[in-house]
Coordinates of C-alpha atoms in Angstrom, one line a residue:
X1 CA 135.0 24.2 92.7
X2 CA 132.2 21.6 91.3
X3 CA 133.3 19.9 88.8
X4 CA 130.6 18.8 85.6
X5 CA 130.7 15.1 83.9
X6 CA 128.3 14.1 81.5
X7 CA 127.7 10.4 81.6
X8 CA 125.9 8.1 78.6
X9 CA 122.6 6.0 79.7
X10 CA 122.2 5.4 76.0
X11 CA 121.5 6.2 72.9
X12 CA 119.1 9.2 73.8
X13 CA 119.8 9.9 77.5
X14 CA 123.0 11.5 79.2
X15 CA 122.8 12.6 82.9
X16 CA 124.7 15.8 83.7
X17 CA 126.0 15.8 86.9
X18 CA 128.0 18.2 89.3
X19 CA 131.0 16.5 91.3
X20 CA 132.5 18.8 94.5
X21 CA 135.1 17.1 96.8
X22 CA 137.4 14.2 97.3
X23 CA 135.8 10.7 96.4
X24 CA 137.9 9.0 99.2
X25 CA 135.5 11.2 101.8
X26 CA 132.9 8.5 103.0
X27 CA 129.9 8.6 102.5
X28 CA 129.0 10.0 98.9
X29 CA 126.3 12.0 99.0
X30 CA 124.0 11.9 95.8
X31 CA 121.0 14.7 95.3
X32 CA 118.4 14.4 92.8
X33 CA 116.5 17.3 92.3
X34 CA 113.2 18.7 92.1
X35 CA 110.8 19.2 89.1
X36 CA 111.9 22.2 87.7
X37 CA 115.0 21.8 89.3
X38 CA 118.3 20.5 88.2
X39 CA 121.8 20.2 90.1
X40 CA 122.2 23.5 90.3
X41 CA 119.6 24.0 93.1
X42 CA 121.5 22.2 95.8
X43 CA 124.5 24.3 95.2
X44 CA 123.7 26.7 97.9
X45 CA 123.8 23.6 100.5
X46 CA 126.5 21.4 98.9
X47 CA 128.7 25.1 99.4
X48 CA 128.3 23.8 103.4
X49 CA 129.2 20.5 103.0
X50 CA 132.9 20.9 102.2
X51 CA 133.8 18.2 103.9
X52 CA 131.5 15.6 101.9
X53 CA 132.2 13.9 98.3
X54 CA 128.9 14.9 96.2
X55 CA 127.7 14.0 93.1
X56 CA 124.6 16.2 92.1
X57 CA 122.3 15.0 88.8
X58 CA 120.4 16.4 86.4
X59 CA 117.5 13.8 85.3
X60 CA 116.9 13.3 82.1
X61 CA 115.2 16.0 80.2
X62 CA 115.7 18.8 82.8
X63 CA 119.1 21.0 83.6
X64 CA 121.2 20.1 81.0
X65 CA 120.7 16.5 80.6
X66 CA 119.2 14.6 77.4
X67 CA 116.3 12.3 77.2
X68 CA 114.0 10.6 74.2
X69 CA 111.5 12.5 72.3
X70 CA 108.9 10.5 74.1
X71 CA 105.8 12.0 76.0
X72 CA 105.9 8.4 78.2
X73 CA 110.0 8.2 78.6
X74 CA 110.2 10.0 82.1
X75 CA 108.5 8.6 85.1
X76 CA 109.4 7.9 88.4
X77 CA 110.5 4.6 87.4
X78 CA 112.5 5.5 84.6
X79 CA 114.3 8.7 86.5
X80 CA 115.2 5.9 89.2
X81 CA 116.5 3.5 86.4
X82 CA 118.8 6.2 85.1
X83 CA 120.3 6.9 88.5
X84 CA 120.5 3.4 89.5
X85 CA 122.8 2.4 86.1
X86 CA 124.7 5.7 86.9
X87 CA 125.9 4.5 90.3
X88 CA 126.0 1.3 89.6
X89 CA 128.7 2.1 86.1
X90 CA 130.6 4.8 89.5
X91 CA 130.9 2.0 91.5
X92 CA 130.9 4.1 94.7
X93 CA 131.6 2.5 97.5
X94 CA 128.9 4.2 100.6
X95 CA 126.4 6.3 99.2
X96 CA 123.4 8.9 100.6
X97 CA 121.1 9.8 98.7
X98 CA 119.2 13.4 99.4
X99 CA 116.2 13.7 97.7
X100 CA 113.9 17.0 97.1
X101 CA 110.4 16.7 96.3
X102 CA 109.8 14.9 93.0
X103 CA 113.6 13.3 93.4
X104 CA 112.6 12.2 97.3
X105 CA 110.0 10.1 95.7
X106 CA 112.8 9.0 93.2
X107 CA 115.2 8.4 96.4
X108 CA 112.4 6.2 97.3
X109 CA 112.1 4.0 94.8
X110 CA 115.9 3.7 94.4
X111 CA 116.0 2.4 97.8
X112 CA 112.9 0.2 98.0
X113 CA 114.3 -1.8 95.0
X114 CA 117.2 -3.0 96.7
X115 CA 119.3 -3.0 93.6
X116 CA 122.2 -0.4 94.8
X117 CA 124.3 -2.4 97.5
X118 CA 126.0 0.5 98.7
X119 CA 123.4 2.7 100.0
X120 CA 123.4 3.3 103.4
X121 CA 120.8 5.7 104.1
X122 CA 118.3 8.6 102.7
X123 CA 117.6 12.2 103.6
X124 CA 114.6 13.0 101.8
X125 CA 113.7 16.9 101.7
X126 CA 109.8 17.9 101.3
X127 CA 110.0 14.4 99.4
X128 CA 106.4 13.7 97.0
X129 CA 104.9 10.7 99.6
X130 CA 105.3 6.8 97.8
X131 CA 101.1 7.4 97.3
X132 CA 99.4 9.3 94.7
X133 CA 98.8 12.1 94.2
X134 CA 95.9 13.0 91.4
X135 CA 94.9 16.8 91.1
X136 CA 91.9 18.0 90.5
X137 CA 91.6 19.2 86.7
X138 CA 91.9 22.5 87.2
X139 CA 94.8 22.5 89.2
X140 CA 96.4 19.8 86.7
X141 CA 95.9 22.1 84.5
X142 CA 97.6 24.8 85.7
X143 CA 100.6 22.9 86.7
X144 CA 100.7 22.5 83.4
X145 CA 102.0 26.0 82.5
X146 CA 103.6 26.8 86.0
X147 CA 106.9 27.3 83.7
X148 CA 105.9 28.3 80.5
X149 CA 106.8 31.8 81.0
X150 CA 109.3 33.7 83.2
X151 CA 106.2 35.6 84.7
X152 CA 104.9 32.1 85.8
X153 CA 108.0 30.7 87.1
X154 CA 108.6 34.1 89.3
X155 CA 105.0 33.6 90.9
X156 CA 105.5 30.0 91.7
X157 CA 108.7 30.5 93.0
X158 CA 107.4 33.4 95.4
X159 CA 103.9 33.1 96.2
X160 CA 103.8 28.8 96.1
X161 CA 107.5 27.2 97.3
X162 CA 108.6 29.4 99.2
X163 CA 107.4 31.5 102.6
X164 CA 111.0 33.5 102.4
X165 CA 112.3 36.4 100.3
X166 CA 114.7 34.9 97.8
X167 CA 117.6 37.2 96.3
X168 CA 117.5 38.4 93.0
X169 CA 120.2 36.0 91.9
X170 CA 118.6 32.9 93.7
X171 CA 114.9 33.4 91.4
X172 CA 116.6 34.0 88.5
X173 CA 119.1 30.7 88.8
X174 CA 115.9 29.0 89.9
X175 CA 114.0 30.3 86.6
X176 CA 116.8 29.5 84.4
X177 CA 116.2 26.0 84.9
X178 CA 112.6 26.0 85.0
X179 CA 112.6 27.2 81.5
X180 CA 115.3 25.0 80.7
X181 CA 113.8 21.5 80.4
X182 CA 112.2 19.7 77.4
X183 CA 108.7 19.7 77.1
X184 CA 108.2 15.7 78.2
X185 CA 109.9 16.2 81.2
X186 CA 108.7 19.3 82.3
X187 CA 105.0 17.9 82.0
X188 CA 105.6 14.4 82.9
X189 CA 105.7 14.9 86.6
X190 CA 102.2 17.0 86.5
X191 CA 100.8 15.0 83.9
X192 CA 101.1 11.1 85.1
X193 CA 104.9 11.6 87.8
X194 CA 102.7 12.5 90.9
X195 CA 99.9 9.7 90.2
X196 CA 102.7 6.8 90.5
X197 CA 102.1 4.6 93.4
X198 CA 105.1 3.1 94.5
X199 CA 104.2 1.8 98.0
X200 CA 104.5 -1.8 97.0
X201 CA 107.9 -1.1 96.2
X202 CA 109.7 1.1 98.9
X203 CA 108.3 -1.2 101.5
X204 CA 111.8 -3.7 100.4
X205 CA 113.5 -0.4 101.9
X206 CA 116.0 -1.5 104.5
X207 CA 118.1 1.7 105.0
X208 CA 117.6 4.8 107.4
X209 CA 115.5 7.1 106.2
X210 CA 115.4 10.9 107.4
X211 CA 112.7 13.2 106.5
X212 CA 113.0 17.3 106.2
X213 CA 110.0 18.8 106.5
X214 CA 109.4 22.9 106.2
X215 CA 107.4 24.6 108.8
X216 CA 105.4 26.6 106.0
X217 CA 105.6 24.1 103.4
X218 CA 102.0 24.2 101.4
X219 CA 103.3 22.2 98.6
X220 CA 104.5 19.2 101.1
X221 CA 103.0 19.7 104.1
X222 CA 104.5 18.4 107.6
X223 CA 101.2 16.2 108.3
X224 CA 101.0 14.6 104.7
X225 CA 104.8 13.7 105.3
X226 CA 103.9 12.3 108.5
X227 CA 101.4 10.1 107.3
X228 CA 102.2 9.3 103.8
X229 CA 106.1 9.0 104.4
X230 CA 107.2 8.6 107.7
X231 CA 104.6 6.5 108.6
X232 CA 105.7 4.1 105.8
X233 CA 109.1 3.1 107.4
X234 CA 110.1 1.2 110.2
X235 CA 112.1 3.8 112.4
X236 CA 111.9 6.7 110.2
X237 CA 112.3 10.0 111.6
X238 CA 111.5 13.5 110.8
X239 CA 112.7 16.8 111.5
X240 CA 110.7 20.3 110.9
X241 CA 113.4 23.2 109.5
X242 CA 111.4 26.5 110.6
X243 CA 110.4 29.7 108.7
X244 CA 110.8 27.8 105.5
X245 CA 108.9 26.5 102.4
X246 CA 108.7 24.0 99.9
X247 CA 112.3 25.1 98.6
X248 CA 114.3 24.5 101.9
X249 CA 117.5 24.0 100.0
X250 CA 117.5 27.2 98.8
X251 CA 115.8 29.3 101.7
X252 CA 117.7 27.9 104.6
X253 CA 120.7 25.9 103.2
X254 CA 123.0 25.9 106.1
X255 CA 119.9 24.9 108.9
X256 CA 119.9 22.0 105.8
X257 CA 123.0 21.2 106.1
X258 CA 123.2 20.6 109.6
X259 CA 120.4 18.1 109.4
X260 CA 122.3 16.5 106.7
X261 CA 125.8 16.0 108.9
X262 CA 123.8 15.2 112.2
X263 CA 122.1 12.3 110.2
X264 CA 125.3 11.4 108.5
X265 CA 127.4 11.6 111.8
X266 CA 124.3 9.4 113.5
X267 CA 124.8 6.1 110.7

């Protein structure tokens, strides 16, 4: 059973996070989710990794933490900020981090800034590459509105991140917390989140890095990962989970969580 601690960044931020297992189980492993997302989404793969001590997080403004009332307060930089004071106040002793999508590029950062002794390695899931990424203005603006509505957040869900049939109770979790966020955060990563370049500073990354690609993935293809994330670390290796989309976590979570314990078992 998951247990739920809020924890203070200050006075306008407080991460929610989702706890499972037995902090004495080495390493921890710490997911940061995808825009949209929240904790929640990993809990389909965390439910086969009984064995592990997880903390899951909600950044600021999404799931259900807080954040400021300010349209600038929620880039990469500042979502890895938050999670590096949270561990840091934890004071865990080896830590993973898995990170989907917007939160792999977060992962990134984390790890390229060399401030969290502890970390040992990173799994990083369909991650958003260290380069930009600057839409065209149409489709920047139509991100924009991907989940405005309940009608929008069903056709993304279906028809853009994944290439599998969700159930019924799976879209709607998924929908919840698309809806959920505030409205900085849930345009932030569209708006100037995906334009952050942050090669100069993932290349002080020194840990193993492990990247989870989906066979159908049009969001996060498997060459773009290739080039624009693999290709950026010494010794980094990918893996290609088949019949599967941009939401992995959630299509396939147990073919997930074997690629999380064969990297763990292999560092």
């Amino acid at each position: 059973m998951a247990r739920c601690k809020l924890h203070q960044i200050d006075s306008t931020t407080t991460l929610h996070t989702s706890i499972t297992g037995n902090p004495s189980s080495l390493p921890t492993l710490v997911f940061l989710h995808f825009w949209g997302g929240s904790s929640a989404t990993y809990a389909p793969l965390i439910s086969h990794l009984t064995s592990y001590h997880t903390i899951s997080i909600d950044f600021r403004g999404l799931g259900l933490s807080t954040g400021p009332d300010d349209q600038s307060a929620y880039s990469i930089k500042h979502l890895a900020l938050d999670i590096e004071d949270l561990l840091s106040k934890l004071a865990l002793r080896d830590i993973l981090l898995v990170g989907h999508s917007m939160g792999g590029k977060v992962a990134q950062l984390i790890a390229g800034r060399n401030n969290t002794p502890n970390l040992k390695g990173l799994i990083l899931i369909a991650p958003a590459p260290p380069t930009p990424l600057v839409l065209p203005d149409d489709l920047r603006e139509q991100s924009y509105t991907a989940y405005e509505t309940r009608e929008s957040c069903e056709f993304v869900i279906r028809n853009v991140l994944t290439s599998s049939t969700l159930t019924d109770e799976a879209t709607e979790a998924l929908v919840r917390d698309m809806l959920r966020g505030n409205r900085h955060a849930r345009r932030a990563w569209p708006e100037y989140g995906m334009a952050e370049d942050i090669r100069e500073e993932v290349k002080g990354m020194r840990c193993p890095v492990l990247v989870a690609a989906g066979e159908n993935d049009v969001v996060e293809t498997r060459e773009r990962l290739e080039r624009e994330v693999v290709g950026c670390y010494e010794g980094g290796e990918m893996v290609v989970v088949e019949g599967v989309g941009h939401l992995m976590v959630v299509e396939a979570p147990a073919e997930v969580a074997r690629v999380v314990e064969e990297f763990v078992a292999g560092i």
